[in-house]
Coordinates of C-alpha atoms and ligand atoms in Angstrom, one line a residue:
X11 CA 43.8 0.6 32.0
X12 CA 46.9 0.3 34.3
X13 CA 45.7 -2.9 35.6
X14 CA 45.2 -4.5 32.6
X15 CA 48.5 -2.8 31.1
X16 CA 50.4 -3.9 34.2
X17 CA 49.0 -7.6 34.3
X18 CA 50.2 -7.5 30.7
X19 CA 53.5 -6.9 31.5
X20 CA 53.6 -9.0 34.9
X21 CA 52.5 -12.1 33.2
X22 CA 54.1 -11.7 29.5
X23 CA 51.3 -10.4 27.4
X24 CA 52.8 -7.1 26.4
X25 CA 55.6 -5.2 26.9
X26 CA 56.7 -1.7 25.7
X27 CA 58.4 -1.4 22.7
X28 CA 62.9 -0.9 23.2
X29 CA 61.9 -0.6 26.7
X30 CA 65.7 -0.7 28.0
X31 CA 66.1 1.8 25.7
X32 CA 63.5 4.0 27.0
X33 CA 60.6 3.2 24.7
X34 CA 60.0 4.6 21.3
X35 CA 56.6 5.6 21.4
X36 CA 53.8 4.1 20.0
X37 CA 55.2 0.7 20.0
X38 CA 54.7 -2.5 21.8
X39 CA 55.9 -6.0 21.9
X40 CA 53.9 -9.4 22.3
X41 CA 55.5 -11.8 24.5
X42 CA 55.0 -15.2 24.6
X43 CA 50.9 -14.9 25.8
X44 CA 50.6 -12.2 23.8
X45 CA 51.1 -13.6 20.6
X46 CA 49.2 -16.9 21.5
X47 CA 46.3 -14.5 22.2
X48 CA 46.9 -12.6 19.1
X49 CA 47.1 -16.0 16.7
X50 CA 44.1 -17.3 18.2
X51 CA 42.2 -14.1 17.7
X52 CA 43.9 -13.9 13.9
X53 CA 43.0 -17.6 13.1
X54 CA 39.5 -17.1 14.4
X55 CA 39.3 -14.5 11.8
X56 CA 40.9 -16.6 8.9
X57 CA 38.3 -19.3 9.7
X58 CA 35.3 -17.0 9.7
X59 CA 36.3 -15.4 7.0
X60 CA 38.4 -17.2 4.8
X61 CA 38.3 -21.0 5.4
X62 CA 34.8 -21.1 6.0
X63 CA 33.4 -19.6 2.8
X64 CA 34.0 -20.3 -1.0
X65 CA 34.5 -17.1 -2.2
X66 CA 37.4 -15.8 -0.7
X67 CA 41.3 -15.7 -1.9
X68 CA 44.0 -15.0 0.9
X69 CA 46.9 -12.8 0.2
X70 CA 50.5 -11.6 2.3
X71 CA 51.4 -8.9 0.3
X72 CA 54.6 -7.2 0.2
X73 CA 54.8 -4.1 3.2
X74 CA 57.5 -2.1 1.0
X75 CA 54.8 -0.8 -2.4
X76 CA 56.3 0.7 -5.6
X77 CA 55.5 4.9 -4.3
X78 CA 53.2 5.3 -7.2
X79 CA 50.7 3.0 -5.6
X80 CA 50.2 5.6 -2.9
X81 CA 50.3 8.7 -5.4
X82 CA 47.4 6.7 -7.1
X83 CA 45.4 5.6 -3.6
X84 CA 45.6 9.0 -2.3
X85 CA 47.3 8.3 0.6
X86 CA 50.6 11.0 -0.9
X87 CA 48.0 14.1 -1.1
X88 CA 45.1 13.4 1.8
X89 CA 46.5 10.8 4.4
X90 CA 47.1 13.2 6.7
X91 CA 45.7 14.5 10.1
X92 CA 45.5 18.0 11.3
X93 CA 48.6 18.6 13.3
X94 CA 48.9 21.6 15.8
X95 CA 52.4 23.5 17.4
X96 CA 52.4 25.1 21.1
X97 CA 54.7 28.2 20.4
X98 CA 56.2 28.1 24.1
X99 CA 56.3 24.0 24.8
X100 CA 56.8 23.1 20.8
X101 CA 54.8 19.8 22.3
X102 CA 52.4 19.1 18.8
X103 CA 48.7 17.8 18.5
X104 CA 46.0 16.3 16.7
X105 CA 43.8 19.7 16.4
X106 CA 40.7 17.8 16.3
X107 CA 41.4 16.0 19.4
X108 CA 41.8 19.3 21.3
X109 CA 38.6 21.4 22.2
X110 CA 37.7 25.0 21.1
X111 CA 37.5 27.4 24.0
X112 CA 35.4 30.3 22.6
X113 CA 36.8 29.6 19.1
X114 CA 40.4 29.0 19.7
X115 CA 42.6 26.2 21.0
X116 CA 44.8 25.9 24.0
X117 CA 48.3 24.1 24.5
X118 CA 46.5 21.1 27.2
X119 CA 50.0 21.7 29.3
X120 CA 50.2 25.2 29.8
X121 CA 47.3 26.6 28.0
X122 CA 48.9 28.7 25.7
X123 CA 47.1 29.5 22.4
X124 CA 47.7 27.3 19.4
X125 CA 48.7 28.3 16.1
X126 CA 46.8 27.2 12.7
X127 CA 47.0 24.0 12.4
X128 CA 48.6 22.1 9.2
X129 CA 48.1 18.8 7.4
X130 CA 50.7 16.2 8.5
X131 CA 50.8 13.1 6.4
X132 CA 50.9 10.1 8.3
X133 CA 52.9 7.6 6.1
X134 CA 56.3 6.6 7.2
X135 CA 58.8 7.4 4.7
X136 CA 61.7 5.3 3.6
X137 CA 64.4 4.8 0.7
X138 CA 64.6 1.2 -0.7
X139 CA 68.2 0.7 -2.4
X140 CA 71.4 2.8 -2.1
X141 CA 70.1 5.9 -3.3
X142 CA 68.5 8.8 -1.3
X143 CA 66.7 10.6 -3.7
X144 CA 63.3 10.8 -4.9
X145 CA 62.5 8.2 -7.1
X146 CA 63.7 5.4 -4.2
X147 CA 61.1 6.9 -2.1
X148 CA 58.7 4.0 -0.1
X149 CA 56.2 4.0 2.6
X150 CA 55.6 1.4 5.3
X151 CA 52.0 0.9 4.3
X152 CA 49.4 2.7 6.0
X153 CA 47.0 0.2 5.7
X154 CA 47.0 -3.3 4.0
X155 CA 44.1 -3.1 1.3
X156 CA 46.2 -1.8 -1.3
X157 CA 48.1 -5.0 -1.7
X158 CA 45.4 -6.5 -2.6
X159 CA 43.6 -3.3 -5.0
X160 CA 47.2 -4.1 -6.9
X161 CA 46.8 -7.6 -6.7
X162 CA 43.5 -7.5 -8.0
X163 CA 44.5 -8.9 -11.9
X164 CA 46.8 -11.2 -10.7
X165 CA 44.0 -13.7 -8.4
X166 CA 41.7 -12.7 -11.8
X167 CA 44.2 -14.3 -13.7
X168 CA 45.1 -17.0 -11.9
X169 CA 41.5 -18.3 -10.4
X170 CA 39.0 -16.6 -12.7
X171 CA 36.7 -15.5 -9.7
X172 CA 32.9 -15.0 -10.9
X173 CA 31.8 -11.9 -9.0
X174 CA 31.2 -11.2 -6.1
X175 CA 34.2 -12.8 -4.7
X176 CA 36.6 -11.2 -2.1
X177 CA 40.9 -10.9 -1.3
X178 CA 41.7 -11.1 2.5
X179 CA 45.0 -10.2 4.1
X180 CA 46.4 -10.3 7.8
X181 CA 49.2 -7.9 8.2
X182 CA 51.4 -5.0 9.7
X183 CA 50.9 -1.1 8.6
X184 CA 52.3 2.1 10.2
X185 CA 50.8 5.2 10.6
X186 CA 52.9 7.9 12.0
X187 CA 50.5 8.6 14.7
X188 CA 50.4 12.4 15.9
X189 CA 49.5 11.2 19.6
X190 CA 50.4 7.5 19.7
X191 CA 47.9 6.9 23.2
X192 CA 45.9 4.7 25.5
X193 CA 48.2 1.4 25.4
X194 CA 47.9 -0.6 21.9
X195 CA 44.8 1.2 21.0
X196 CA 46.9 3.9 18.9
X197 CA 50.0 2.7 17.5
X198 CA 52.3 3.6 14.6
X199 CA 52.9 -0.1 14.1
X200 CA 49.6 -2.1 14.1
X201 CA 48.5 -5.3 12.4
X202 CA 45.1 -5.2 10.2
X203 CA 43.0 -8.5 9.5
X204 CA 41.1 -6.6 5.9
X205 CA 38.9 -8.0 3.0
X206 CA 38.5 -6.3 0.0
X207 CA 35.0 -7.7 -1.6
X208 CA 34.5 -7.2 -5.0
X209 CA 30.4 -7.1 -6.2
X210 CA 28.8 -5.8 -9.1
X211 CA 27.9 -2.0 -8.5
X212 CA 24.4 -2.5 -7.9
X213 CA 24.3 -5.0 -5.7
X214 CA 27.3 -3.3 -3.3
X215 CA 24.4 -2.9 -0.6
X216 CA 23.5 -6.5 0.0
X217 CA 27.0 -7.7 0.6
X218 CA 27.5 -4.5 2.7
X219 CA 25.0 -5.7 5.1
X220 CA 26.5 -9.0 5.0
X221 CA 29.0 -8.4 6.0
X222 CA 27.7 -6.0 8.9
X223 CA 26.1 -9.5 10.1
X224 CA 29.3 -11.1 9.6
X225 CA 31.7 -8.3 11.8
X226 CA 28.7 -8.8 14.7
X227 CA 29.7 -12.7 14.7
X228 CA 33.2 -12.3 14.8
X229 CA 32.9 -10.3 17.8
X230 CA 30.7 -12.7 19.3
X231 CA 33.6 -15.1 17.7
X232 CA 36.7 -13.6 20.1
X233 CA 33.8 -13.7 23.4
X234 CA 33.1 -9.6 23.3
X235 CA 30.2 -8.6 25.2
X236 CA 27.6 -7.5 23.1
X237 CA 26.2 -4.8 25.1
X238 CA 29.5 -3.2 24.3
X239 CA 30.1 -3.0 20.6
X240 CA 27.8 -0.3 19.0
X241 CA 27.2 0.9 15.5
X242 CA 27.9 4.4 14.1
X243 CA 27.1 5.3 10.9
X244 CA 29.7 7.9 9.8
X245 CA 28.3 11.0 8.7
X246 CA 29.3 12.7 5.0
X247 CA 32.3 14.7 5.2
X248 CA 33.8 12.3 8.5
X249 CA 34.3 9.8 6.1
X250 CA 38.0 8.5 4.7
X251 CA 38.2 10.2 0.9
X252 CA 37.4 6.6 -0.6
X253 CA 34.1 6.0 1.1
X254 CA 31.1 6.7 -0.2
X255 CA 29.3 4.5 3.7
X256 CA 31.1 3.5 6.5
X257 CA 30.0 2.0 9.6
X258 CA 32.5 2.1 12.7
X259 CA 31.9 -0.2 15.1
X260 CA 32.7 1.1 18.4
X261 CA 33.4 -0.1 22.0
X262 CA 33.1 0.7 25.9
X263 CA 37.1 1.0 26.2
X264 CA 38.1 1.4 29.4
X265 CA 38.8 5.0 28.5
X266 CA 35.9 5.3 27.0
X267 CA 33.9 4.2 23.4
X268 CA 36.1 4.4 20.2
X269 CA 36.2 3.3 17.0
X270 CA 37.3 -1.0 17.1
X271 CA 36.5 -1.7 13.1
X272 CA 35.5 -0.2 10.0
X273 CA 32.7 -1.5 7.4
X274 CA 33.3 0.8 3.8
X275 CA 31.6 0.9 0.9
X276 CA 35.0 2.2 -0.9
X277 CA 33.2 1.8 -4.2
X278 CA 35.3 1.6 -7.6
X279 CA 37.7 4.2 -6.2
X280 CA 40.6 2.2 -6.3
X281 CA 40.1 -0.1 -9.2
X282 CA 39.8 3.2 -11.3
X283 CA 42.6 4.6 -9.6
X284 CA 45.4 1.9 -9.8
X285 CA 43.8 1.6 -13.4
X286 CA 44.6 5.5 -14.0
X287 CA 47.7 5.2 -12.1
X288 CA 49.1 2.0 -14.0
X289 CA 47.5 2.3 -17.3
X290 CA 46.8 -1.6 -16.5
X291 CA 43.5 -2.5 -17.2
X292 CA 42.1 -3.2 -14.0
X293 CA 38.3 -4.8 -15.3
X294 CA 36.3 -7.3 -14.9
X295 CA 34.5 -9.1 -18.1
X296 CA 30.9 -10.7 -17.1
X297 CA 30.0 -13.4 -18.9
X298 CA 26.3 -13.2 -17.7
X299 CA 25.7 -10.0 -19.4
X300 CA 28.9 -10.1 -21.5
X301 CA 29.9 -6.5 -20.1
X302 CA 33.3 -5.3 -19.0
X303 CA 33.3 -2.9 -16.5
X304 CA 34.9 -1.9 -12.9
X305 CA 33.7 -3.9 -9.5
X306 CA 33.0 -2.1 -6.7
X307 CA 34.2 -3.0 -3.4
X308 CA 32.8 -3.4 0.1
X309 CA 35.4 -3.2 3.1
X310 CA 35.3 -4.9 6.2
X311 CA 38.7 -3.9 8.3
X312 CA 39.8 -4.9 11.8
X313 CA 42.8 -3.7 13.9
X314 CA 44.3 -6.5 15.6
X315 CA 45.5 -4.8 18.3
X316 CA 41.9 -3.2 19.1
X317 CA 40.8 -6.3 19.3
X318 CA 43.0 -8.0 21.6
X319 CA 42.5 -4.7 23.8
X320 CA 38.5 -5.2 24.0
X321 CA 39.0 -9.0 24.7
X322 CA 41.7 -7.9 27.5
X323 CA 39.8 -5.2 29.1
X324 CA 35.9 -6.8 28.9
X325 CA 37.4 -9.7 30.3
X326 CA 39.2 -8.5 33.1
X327 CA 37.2 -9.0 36.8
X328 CA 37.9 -8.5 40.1
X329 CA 35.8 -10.6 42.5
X330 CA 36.6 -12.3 46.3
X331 CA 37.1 -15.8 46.2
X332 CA 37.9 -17.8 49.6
X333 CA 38.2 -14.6 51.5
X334 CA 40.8 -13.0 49.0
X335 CA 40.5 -10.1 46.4
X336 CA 41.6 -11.5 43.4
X337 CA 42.3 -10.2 39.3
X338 CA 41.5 -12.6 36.5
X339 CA 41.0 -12.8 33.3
X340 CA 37.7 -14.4 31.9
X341 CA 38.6 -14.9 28.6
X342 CA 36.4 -17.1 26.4
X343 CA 38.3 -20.7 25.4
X344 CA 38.3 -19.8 21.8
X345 CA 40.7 -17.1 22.6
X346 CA 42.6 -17.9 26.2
X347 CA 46.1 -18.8 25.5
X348 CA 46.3 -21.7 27.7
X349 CA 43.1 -23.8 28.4
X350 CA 44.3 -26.1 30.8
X351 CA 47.3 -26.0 33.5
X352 CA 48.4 -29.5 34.7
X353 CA 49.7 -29.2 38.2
X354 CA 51.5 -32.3 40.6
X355 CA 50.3 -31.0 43.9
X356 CA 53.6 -31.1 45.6
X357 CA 57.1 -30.5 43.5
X358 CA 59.7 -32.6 45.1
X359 CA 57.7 -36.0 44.9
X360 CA 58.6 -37.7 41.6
X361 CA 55.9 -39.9 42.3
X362 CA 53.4 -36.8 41.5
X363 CA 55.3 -35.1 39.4
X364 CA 55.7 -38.2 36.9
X365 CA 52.0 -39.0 37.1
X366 CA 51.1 -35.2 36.4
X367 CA 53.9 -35.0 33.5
X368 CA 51.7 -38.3 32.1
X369 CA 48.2 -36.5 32.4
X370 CA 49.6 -33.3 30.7
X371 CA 51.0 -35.0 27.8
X372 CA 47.8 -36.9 27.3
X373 CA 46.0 -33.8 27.6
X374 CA 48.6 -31.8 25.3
X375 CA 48.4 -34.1 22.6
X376 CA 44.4 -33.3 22.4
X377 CA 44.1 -29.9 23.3
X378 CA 47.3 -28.4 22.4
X379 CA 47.4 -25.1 24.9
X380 CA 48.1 -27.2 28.2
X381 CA 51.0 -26.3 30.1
X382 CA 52.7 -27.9 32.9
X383 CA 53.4 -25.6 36.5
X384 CA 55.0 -27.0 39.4
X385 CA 56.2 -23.4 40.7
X386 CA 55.3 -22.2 44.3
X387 CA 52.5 -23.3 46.2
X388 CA 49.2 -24.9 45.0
X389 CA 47.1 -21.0 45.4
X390 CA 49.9 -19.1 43.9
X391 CA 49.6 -21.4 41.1
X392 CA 46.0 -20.7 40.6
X393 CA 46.2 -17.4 40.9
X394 CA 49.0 -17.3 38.4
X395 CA 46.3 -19.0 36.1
X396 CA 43.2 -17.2 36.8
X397 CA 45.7 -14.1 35.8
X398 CA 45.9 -15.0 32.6
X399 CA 42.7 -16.3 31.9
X400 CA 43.3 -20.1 31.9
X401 CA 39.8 -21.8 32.4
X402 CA 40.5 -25.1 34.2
X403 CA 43.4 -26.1 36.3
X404 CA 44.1 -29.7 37.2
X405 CA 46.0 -30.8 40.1
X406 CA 47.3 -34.4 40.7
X407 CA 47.5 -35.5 44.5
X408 CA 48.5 -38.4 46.5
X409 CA 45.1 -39.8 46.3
X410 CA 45.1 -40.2 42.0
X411 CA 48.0 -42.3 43.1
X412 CA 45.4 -43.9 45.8
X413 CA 46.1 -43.3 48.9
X414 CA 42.8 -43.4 49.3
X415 CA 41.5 -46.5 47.1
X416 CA 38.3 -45.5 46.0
X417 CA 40.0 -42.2 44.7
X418 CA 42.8 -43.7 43.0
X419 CA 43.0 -42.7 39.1
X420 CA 41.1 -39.4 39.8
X421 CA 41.9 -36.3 40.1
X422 CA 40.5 -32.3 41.2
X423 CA 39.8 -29.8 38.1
X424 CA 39.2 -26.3 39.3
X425 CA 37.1 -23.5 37.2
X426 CA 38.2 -20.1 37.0
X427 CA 35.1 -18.5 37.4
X428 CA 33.6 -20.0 40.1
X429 CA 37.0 -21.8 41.9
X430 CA 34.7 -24.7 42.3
X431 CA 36.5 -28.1 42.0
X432 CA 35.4 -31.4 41.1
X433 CA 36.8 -34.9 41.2
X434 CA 36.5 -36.7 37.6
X435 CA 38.2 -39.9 37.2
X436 CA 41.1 -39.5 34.6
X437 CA 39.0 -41.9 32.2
X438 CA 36.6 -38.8 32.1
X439 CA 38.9 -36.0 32.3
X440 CA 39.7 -35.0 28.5
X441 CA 35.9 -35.6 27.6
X442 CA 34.9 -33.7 30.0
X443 CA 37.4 -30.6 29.0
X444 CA 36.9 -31.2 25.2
X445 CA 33.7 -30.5 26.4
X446 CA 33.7 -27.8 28.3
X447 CA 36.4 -25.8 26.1
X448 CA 35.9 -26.4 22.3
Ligands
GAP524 N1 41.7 0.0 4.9 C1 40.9 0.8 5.7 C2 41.5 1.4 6.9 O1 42.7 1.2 7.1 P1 41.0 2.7 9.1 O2 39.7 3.0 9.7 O3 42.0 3.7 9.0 O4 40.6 2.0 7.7 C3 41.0 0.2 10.1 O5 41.6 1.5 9.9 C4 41.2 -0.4 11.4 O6 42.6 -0.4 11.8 C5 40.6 0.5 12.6 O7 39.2 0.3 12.7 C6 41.4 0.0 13.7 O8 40.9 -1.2 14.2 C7 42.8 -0.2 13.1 N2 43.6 1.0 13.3 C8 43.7 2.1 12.5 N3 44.7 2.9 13.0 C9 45.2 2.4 14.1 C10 46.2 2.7 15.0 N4 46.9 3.8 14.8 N5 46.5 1.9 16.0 C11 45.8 0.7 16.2 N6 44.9 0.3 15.3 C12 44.5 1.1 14.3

């Protein structure tokens, strides 16, 4: 983890959150890699699961929600984690992430006994307007189905969806996180890519397993290793107070295997609780059968962040290559922020550096992540590269400009992987990427 947190911050992935201030825990900010990283990761996700299909309506709800949606949801009265108080340090804990010794807990920094613990909610708590009291009271949302639950009429209304038809939203919710930990895999302010799928109740299992498919591709979609997602089925009573199954996948972090998505069969819970809490009617009228009645709804949700930590840490290596120990990232094309580097071999000949400037803007104009580097010398440049995961490099030289005759119009493109390079005539060159990359 410090090697991949550290690379993050050496090469502009990810950097702590207010960090000249100190930090404020349990935040983080993408820099300019990180967020290429983090769209393509997101818009591999809208594809799969939005633009590819015909039954699914995309939504960007508001983050600020009317409070009574959360009184309704649950979230007020049970989103809360058990929360634990050293008496001598006053540092606090998640009690179920601390160990019984012989039936009681110890402070883990200087093993003092622990009180009882308490339920601490974990919504963040705000006033919207100029008044502090209780009826201004909002929540950051803890997580971004709801805006779709309340939402739910509205695409009814507008696009008269014949079930089973599904809502999908990308966006930012805050938990107030006990033990904010391990890099971006806890936060307090995280980003969810969700689907709410509406079905009629007795057929909620075959989309459920559809979707199970579907979450196994997507991983397969960002370039996971396979061998390290695995299933859990989440026993009764370990299961959020809307689910009736849930699934977790899980993955080899480096700190070990935790939960990366969720798959919930969340039931009519909160169609019948938005209808209870709104006194809107909240049904759905079948023309088939001519029945009105309440879907239920399957629940596929990924954390952004978790994801962009299992594409960062599976693809990660450390080999030898010419002698040298080097760190790169081997990030699959679909998700690598930059897929080719164009480089003029030598910076202070405009000769080069006019016919490199003319290859990358070819090559920008069909593959869109290709950046220009003329910075240090040709290895450093590589290495810079290999760092953050850029597949093929492609240096211009004074024999594309044909010093030697019979190499003139070609040029050398390096692979990450291997460091092998080749000499493809620039005729060949954006086939041979296109290719290789998409
Ligand atoms: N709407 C269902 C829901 O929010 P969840 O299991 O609490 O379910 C779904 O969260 C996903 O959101 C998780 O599988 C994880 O990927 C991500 N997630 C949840 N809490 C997180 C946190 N504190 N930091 C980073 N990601 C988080």
């Amino acid at each position: 983890m410090e090697k991949i947190i550290s690379l993050c911050k050496r090469r502009g992935f990810i950097y702590q959150g207010s960090e000249i201030y100190g930090g404020l825990a349990g935040t983080w900010d993408y820099g300019p890699l990180g967020v290429a990283l983090k769209n393509n990761i997101q818009n591999l996700w809208w594809k799969r699961f939005v633009l590819d299909r015909e039954d699914m309506y995309g939504m960007d709800a508001a983050i600020l929600m009317n409070q009574n949606v959360w009184k309704a949801s649950g979230h007020v009265a049970g989103f809360a984690d058990p929360l634990v108080e050293c008496p001598k340090c006053h540092m606090r804990f998640r009690a179920d992430h601390i160990e019984d010794v012989d039936g009681v807990k110890h402070c883990p920094t200087d093993k003092t006994i622990l009180g009882a613990p308490r339920m601490f909610n974990m919504m963040l708590k705000t006033n919207v307007g100029a008044l502090e009291d209780d009826s201004s009271i909002s929540y950051l949302r803890p997580e971004t189905a709801q805006g779709m639950f309340v939402n739910f009429k509205n695409v009814l209304d507008s696009f008269h969806p014949k079930l089973p038809f599904g809502m999908a939203q990308i966006g930012k919710a805050f938990r107030n996180e006990i033990a904010p930990r391990d890099f971006i895999f806890r936060v307090r302010e995280l980003e969810q890519m969700e689907i709410e799928y509406f079905v009629k109740p007795e057929n909620w299992d075959g989309s459920f397993e559809e979707f199970r498919k579907e979450m196994w591709n997507y991983t397969k979609d960002v370039g996971l290793p396979q061998e390290m997602v695995h299933e859990l089925e989440v026993a009764d009573g370990d299961r959020a107070h809307y689910s009736k199954r849930t699934i977790d996948f899980e993955f080899d972090f480096p700190f070990g295997k935790s939960e990366l998505y969720g798959l919930a069969y969340r039931t009519d819970f909160d169609l019948k609780s938005h209808t209870t809490g709104s006194t809107v009617d909240l049904s759905y009228f079948d023309e088939e059968s001519k029945t009105r009645f309440l879907p239920h709804c399957i629940e596929p949700s990924f954390g952004v962040g978790r994801t962009m930590l299992a594409v960062l840490s599976s693809a990660y290596t450390e080999d030898e290559l010419g002698g040298e120990t080097r760190a790169y990232l081997k990030l699959s094309p679909k998700v690598a922020p930059v897929l080719v580097a164009v480089f003029p071999l030598l910076k202070n000949k405009p000769e080069l550096v006019g016919k490199a400037r003319e290859v990358y803007t070819n090559l920008k104009k069909e593959l869109g992540r290709v950046v220009f580097d003329d910075n240090g010398n040709i290895g450093k440049r590589y290495r810079r590269q290999d760092e953050i995961g850029t597949p093929f490099c492609v240096t211009i030289d004074f024999d594309t400009l044909g010093e030697k005759p019979e190499l003139l119009d070609t040029v050398t493109v390096r692979d990450r992987d291997t460091g092998e390079q080749k000499r493809l005539s620039l005729k060949e060159l954006t086939s041979y990427l296109r290719d290789a990359l998409i």
